[in-house]
Tab-separated table of N, CA and C in Angstrom:
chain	number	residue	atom	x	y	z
A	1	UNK	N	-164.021	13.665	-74.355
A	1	UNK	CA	-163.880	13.145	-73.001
A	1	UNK	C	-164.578	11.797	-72.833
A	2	UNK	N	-165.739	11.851	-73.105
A	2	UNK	CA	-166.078	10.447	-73.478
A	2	UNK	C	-165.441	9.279	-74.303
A	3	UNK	N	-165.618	8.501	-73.826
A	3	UNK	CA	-164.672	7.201	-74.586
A	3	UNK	C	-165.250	5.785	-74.450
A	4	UNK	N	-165.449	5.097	-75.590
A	4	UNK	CA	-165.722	3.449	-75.765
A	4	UNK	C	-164.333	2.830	-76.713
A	5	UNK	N	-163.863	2.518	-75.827
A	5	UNK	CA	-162.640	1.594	-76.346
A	5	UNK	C	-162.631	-0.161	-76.453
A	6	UNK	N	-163.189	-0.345	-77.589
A	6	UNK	CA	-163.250	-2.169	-77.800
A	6	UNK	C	-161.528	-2.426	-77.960
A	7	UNK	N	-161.647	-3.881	-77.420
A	7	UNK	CA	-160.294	-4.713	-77.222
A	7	UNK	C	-160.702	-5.881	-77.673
A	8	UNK	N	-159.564	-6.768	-78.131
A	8	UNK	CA	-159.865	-8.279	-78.169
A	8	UNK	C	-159.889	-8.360	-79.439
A	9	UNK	N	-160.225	-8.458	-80.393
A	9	UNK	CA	-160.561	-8.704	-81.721
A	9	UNK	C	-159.400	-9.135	-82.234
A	10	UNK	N	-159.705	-10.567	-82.957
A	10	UNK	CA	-158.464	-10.857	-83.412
A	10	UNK	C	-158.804	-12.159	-84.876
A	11	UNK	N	-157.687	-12.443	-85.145
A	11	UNK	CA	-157.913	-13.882	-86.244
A	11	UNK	C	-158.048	-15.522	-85.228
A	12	UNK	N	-159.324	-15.975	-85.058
A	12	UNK	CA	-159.582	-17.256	-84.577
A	12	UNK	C	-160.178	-18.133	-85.581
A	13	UNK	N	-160.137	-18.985	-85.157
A	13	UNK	CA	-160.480	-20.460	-85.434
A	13	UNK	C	-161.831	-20.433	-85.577
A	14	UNK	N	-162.934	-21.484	-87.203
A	14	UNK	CA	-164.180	-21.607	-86.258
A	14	UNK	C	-163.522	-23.051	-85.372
A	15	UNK	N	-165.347	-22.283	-84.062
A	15	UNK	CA	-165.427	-22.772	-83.168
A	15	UNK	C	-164.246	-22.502	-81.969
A	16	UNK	N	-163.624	-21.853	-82.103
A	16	UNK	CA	-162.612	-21.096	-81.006
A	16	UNK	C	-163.566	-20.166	-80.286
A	17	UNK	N	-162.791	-19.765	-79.231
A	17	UNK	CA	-163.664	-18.669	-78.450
A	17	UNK	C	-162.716	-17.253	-78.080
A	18	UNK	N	-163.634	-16.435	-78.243
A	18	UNK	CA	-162.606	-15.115	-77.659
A	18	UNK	C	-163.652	-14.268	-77.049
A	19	UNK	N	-162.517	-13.074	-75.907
A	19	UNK	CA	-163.494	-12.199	-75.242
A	19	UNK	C	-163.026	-11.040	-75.546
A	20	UNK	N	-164.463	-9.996	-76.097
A	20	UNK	CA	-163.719	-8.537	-76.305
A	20	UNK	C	-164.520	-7.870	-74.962
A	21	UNK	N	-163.763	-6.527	-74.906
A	21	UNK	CA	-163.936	-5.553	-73.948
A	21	UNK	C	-164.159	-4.760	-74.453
A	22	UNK	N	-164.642	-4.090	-73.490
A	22	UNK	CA	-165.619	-2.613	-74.025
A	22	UNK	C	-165.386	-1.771	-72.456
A	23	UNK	N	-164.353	-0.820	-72.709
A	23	UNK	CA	-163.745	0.066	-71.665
A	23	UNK	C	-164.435	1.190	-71.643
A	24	UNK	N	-165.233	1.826	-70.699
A	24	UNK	CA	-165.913	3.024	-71.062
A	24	UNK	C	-165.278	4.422	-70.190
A	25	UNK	N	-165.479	5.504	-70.456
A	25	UNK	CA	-165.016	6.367	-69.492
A	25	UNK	C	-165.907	7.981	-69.785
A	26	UNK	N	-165.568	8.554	-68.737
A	26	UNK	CA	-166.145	10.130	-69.102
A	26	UNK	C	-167.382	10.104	-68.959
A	27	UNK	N	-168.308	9.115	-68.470
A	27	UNK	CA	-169.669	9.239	-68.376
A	27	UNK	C	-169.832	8.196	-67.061
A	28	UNK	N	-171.287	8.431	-66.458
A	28	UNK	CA	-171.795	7.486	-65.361
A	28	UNK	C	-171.816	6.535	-66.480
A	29	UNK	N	-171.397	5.829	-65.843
A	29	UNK	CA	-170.962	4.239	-66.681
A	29	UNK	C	-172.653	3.318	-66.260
A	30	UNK	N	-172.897	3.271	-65.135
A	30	UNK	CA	-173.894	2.312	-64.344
A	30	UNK	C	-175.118	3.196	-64.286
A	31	UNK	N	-175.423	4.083	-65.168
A	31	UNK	CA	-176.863	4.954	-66.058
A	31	UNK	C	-176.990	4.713	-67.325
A	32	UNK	N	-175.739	3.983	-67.655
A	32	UNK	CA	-175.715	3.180	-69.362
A	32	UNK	C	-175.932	2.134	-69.409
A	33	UNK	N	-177.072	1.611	-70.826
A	33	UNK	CA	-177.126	-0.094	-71.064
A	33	UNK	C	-175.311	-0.109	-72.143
A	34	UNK	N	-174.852	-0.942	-72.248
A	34	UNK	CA	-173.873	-1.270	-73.188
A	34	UNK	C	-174.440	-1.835	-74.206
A	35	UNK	N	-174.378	-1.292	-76.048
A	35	UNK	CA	-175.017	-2.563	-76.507
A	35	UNK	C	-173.555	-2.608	-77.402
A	36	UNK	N	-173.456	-4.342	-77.996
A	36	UNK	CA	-172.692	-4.732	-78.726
A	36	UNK	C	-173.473	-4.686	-80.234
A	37	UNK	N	-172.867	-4.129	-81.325
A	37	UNK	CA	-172.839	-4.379	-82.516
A	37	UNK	C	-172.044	-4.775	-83.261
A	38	UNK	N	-172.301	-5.304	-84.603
A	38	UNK	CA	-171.288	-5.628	-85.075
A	38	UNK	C	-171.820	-5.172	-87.113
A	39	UNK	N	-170.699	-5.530	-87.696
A	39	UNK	CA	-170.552	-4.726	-89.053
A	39	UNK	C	-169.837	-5.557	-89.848
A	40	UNK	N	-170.743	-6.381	-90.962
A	40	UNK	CA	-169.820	-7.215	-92.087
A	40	UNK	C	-169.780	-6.409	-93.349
A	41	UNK	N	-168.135	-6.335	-93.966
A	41	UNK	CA	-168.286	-5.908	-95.505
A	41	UNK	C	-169.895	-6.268	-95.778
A	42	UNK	N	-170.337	-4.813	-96.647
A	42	UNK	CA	-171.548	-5.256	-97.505
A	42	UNK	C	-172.847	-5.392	-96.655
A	43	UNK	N	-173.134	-5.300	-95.547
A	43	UNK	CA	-173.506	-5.511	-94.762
A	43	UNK	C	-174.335	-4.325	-93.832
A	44	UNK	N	-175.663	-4.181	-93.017
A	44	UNK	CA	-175.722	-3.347	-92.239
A	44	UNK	C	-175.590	-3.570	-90.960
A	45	UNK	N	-175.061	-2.726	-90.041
A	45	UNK	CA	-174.613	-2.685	-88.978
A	45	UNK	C	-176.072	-3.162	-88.232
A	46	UNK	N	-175.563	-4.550	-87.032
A	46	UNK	CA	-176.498	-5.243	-86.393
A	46	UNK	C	-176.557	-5.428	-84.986
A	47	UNK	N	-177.320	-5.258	-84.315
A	47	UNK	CA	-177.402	-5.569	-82.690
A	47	UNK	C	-176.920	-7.032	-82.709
A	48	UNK	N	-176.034	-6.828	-81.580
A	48	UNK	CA	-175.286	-8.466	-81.398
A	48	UNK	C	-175.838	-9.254	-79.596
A	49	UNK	N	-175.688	-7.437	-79.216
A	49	UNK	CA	-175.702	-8.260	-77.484
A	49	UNK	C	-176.113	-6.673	-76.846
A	50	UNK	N	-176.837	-6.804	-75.577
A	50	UNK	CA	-177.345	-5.535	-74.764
A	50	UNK	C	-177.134	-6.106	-73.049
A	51	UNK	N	-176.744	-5.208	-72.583
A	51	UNK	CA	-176.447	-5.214	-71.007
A	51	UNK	C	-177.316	-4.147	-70.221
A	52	UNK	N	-177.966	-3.974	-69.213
A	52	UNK	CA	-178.227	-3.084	-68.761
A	52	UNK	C	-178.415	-3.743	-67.465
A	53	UNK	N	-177.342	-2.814	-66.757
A	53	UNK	CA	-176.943	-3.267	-65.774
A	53	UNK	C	-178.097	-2.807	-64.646
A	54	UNK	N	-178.724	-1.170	-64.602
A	54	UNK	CA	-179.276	-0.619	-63.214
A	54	UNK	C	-180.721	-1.343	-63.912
A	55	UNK	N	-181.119	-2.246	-65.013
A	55	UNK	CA	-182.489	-2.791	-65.211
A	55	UNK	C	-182.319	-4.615	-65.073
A	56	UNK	N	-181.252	-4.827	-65.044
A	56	UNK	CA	-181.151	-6.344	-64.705
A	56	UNK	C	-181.306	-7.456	-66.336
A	57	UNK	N	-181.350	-6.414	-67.402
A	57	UNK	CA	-182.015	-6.851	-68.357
A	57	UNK	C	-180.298	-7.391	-69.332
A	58	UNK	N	-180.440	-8.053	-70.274
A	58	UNK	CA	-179.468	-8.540	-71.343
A	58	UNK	C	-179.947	-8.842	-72.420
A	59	UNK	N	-179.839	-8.424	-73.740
A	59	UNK	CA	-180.652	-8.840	-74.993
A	59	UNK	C	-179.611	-9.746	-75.731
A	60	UNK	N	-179.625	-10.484	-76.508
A	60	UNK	CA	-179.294	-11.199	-77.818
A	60	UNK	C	-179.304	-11.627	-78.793
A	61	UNK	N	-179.008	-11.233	-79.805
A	61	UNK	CA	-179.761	-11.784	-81.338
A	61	UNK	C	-179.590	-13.132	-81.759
A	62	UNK	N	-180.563	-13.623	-82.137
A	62	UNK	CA	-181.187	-15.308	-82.671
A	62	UNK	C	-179.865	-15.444	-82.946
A	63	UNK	N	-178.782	-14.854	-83.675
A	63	UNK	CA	-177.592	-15.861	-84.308
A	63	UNK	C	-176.372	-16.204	-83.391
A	64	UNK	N	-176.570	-15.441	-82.077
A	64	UNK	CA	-175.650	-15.751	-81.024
A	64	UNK	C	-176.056	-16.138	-79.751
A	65	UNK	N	-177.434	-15.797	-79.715
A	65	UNK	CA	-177.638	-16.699	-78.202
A	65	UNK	C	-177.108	-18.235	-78.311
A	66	UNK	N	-177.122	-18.685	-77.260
A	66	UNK	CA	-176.353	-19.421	-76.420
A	66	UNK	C	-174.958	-19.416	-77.260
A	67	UNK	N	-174.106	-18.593	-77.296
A	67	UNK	CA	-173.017	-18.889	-77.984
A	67	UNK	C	-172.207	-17.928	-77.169
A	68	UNK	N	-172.863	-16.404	-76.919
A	68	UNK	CA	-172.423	-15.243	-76.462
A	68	UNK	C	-173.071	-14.919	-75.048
A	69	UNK	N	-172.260	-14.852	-74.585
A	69	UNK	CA	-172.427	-14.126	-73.725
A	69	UNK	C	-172.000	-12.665	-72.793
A	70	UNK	N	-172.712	-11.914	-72.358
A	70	UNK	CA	-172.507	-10.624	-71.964
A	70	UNK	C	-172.319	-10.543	-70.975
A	71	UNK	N	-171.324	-9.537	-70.016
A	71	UNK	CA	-171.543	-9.229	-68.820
A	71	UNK	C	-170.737	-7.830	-68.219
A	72	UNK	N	-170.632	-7.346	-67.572
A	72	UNK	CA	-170.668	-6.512	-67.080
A	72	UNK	C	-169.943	-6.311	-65.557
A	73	UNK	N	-168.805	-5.454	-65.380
A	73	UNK	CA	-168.154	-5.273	-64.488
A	73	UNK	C	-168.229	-3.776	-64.196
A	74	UNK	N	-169.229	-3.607	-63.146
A	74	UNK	CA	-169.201	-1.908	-63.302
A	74	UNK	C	-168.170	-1.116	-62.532
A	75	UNK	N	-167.086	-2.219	-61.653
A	75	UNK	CA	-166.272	-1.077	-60.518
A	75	UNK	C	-165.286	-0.860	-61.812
A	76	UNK	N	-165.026	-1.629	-62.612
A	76	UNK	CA	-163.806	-1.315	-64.113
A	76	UNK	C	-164.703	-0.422	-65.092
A	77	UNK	N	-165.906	-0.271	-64.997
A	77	UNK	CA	-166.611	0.584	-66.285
A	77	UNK	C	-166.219	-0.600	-67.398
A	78	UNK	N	-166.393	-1.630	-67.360
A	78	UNK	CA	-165.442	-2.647	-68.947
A	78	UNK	C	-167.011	-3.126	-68.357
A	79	UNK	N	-167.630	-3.307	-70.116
A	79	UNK	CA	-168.327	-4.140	-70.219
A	79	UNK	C	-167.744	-5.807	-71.263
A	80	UNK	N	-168.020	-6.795	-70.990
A	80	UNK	CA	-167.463	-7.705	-71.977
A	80	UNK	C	-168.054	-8.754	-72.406
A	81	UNK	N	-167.959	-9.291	-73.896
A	81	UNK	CA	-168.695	-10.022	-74.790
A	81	UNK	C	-167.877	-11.385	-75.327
A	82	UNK	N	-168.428	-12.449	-74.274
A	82	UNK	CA	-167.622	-13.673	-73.922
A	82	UNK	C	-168.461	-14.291	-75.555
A	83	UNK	N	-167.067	-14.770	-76.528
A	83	UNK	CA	-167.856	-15.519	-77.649
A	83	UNK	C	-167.723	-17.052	-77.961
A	84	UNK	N	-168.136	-17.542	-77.796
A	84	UNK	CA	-167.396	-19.195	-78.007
A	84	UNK	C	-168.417	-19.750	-79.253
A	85	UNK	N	-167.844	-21.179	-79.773
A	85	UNK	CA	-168.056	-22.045	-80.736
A	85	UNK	C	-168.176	-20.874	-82.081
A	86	UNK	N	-167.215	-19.966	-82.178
A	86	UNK	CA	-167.356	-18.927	-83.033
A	86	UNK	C	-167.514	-19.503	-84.362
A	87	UNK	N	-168.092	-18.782	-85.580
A	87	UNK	CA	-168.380	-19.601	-86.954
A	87	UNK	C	-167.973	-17.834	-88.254
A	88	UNK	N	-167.402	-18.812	-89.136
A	88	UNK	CA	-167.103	-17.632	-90.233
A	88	UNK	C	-168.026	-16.474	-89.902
A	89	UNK	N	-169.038	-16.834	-90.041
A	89	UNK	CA	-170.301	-15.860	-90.044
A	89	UNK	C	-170.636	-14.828	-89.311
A	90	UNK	N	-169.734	-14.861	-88.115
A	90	UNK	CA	-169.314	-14.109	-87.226
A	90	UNK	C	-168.241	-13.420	-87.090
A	91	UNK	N	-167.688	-13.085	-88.690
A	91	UNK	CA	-166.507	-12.339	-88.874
A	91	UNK	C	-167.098	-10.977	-89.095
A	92	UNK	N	-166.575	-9.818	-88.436
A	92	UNK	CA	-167.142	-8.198	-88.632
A	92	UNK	C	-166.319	-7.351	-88.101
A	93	UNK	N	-166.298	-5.957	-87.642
A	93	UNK	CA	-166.154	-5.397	-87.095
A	93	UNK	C	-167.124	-4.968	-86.108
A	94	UNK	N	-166.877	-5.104	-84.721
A	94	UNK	CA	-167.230	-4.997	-83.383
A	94	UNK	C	-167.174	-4.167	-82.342
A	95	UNK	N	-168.387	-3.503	-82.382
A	95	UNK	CA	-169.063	-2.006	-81.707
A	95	UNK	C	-169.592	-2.303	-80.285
A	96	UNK	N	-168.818	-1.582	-79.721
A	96	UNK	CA	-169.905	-1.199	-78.622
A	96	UNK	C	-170.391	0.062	-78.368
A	97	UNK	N	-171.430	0.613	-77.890
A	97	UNK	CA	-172.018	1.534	-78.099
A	97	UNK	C	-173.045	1.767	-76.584
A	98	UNK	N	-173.087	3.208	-76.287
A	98	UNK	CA	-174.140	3.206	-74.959
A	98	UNK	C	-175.121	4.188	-75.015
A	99	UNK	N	-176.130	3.417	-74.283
A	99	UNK	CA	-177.377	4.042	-74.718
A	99	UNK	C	-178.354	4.384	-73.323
A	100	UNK	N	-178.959	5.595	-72.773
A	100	UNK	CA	-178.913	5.774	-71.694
A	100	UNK	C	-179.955	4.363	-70.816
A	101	UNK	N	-179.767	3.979	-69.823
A	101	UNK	CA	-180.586	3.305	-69.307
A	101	UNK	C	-181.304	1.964	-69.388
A	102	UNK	N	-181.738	2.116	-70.982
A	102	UNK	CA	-182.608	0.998	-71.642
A	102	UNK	C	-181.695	0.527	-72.627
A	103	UNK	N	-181.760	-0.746	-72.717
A	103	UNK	CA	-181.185	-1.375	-74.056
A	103	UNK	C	-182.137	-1.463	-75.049
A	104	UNK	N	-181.486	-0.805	-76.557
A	104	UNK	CA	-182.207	-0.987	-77.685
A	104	UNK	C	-181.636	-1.420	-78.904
A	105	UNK	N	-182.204	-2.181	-79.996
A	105	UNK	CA	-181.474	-3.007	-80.751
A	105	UNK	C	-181.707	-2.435	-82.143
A	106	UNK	N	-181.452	-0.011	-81.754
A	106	UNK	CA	-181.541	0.089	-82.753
A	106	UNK	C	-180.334	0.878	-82.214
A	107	UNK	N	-179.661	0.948	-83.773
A	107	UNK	CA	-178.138	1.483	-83.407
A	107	UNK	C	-178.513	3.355	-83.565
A	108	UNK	N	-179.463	3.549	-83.977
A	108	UNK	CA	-179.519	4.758	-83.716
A	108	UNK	C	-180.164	5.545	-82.535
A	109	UNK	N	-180.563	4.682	-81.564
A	109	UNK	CA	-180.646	5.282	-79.820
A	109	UNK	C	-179.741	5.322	-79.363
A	110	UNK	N	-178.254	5.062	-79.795
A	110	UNK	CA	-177.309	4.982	-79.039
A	110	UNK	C	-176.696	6.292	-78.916
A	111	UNK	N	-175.869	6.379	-77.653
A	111	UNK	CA	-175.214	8.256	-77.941
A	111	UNK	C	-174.302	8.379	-78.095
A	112	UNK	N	-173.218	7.293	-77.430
A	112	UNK	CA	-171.939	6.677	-77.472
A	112	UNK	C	-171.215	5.840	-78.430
A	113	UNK	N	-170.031	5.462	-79.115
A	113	UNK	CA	-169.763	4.798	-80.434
A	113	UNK	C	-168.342	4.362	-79.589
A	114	UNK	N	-167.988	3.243	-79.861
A	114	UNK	CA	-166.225	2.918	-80.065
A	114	UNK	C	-165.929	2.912	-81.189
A	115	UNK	N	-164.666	2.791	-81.579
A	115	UNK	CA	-164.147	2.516	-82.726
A	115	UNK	C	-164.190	1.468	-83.565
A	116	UNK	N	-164.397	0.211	-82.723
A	116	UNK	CA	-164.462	-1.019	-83.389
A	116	UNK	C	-163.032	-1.924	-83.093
A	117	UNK	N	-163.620	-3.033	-83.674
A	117	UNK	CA	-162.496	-4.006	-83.039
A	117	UNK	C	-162.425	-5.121	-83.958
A	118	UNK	N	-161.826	-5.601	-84.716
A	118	UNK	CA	-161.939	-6.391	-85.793
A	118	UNK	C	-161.982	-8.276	-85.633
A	119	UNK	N	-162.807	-9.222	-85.567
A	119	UNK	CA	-163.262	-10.291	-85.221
A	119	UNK	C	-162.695	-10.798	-86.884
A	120	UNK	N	-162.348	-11.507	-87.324
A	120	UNK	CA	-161.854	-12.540	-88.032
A	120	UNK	C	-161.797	-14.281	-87.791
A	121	UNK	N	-163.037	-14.919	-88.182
A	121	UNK	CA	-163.198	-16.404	-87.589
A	121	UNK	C	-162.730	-17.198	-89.444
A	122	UNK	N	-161.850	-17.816	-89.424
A	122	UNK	CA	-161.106	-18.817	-90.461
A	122	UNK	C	-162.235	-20.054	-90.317
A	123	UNK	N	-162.470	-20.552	-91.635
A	123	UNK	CA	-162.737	-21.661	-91.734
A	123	UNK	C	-162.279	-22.884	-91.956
């Protein structure tokens, strides 16, 4: 019954911009932080971006601040992860995940999982 459904993910350009979504359902949506992760071949799965909407708070990791941005629409339950001046390096697969209340930038506080959403940036 619960559900995190990522959207958006696609083959861009560097330095193009794209926005994924993060559709949530089956739970108080606005008692959840949203966090974004993401997952490169070879790679361990990394905190990208955190929302928490009923704490006012937003986290970001050193390789995407000012690049990404997060936000949050709670009457849709869609949280979404605005990306611009995108770079190879930012090619993964793309999680969102919810975690009650507090945002944390460890993927194992989370209780919630999407499936993922596949980001592809060309050089």
């Amino acid at each position: 019954e619960v559900q995190l459904v990522e959207s958006g993910g696609t083959l861009v350009q560097a330095g193009g911009s794209l926005r994924l979504s993060c559709a949530a359902s089956g739970f108080t949506f606005d008692d959840y932080a949203i966090g974004w992760f993401r997952q490169a071949p070879g790679k361990e799965r990394e905190a990208v971006s955190c929302i928490s909407s009923s704490h006012g708070d937003t986290y970001y990791a050193d390789s995407v601040e000012g690049r990404f941005t997060v936000s949050s629409d709670n009457d849709k339950n869609t949280v979404y992860l605005q990306m611009n001046s995108l770079k190879p390096e930012d090619t993964a697969v793309y999680y969102c995940a919810a975690e009650y209340e507090l945002c944390s930038n460890y993927a194992n506080e989370y209780d919630y999982w999407g499936q993922g959403t596949l980001v592809t940036v060309s050089s």
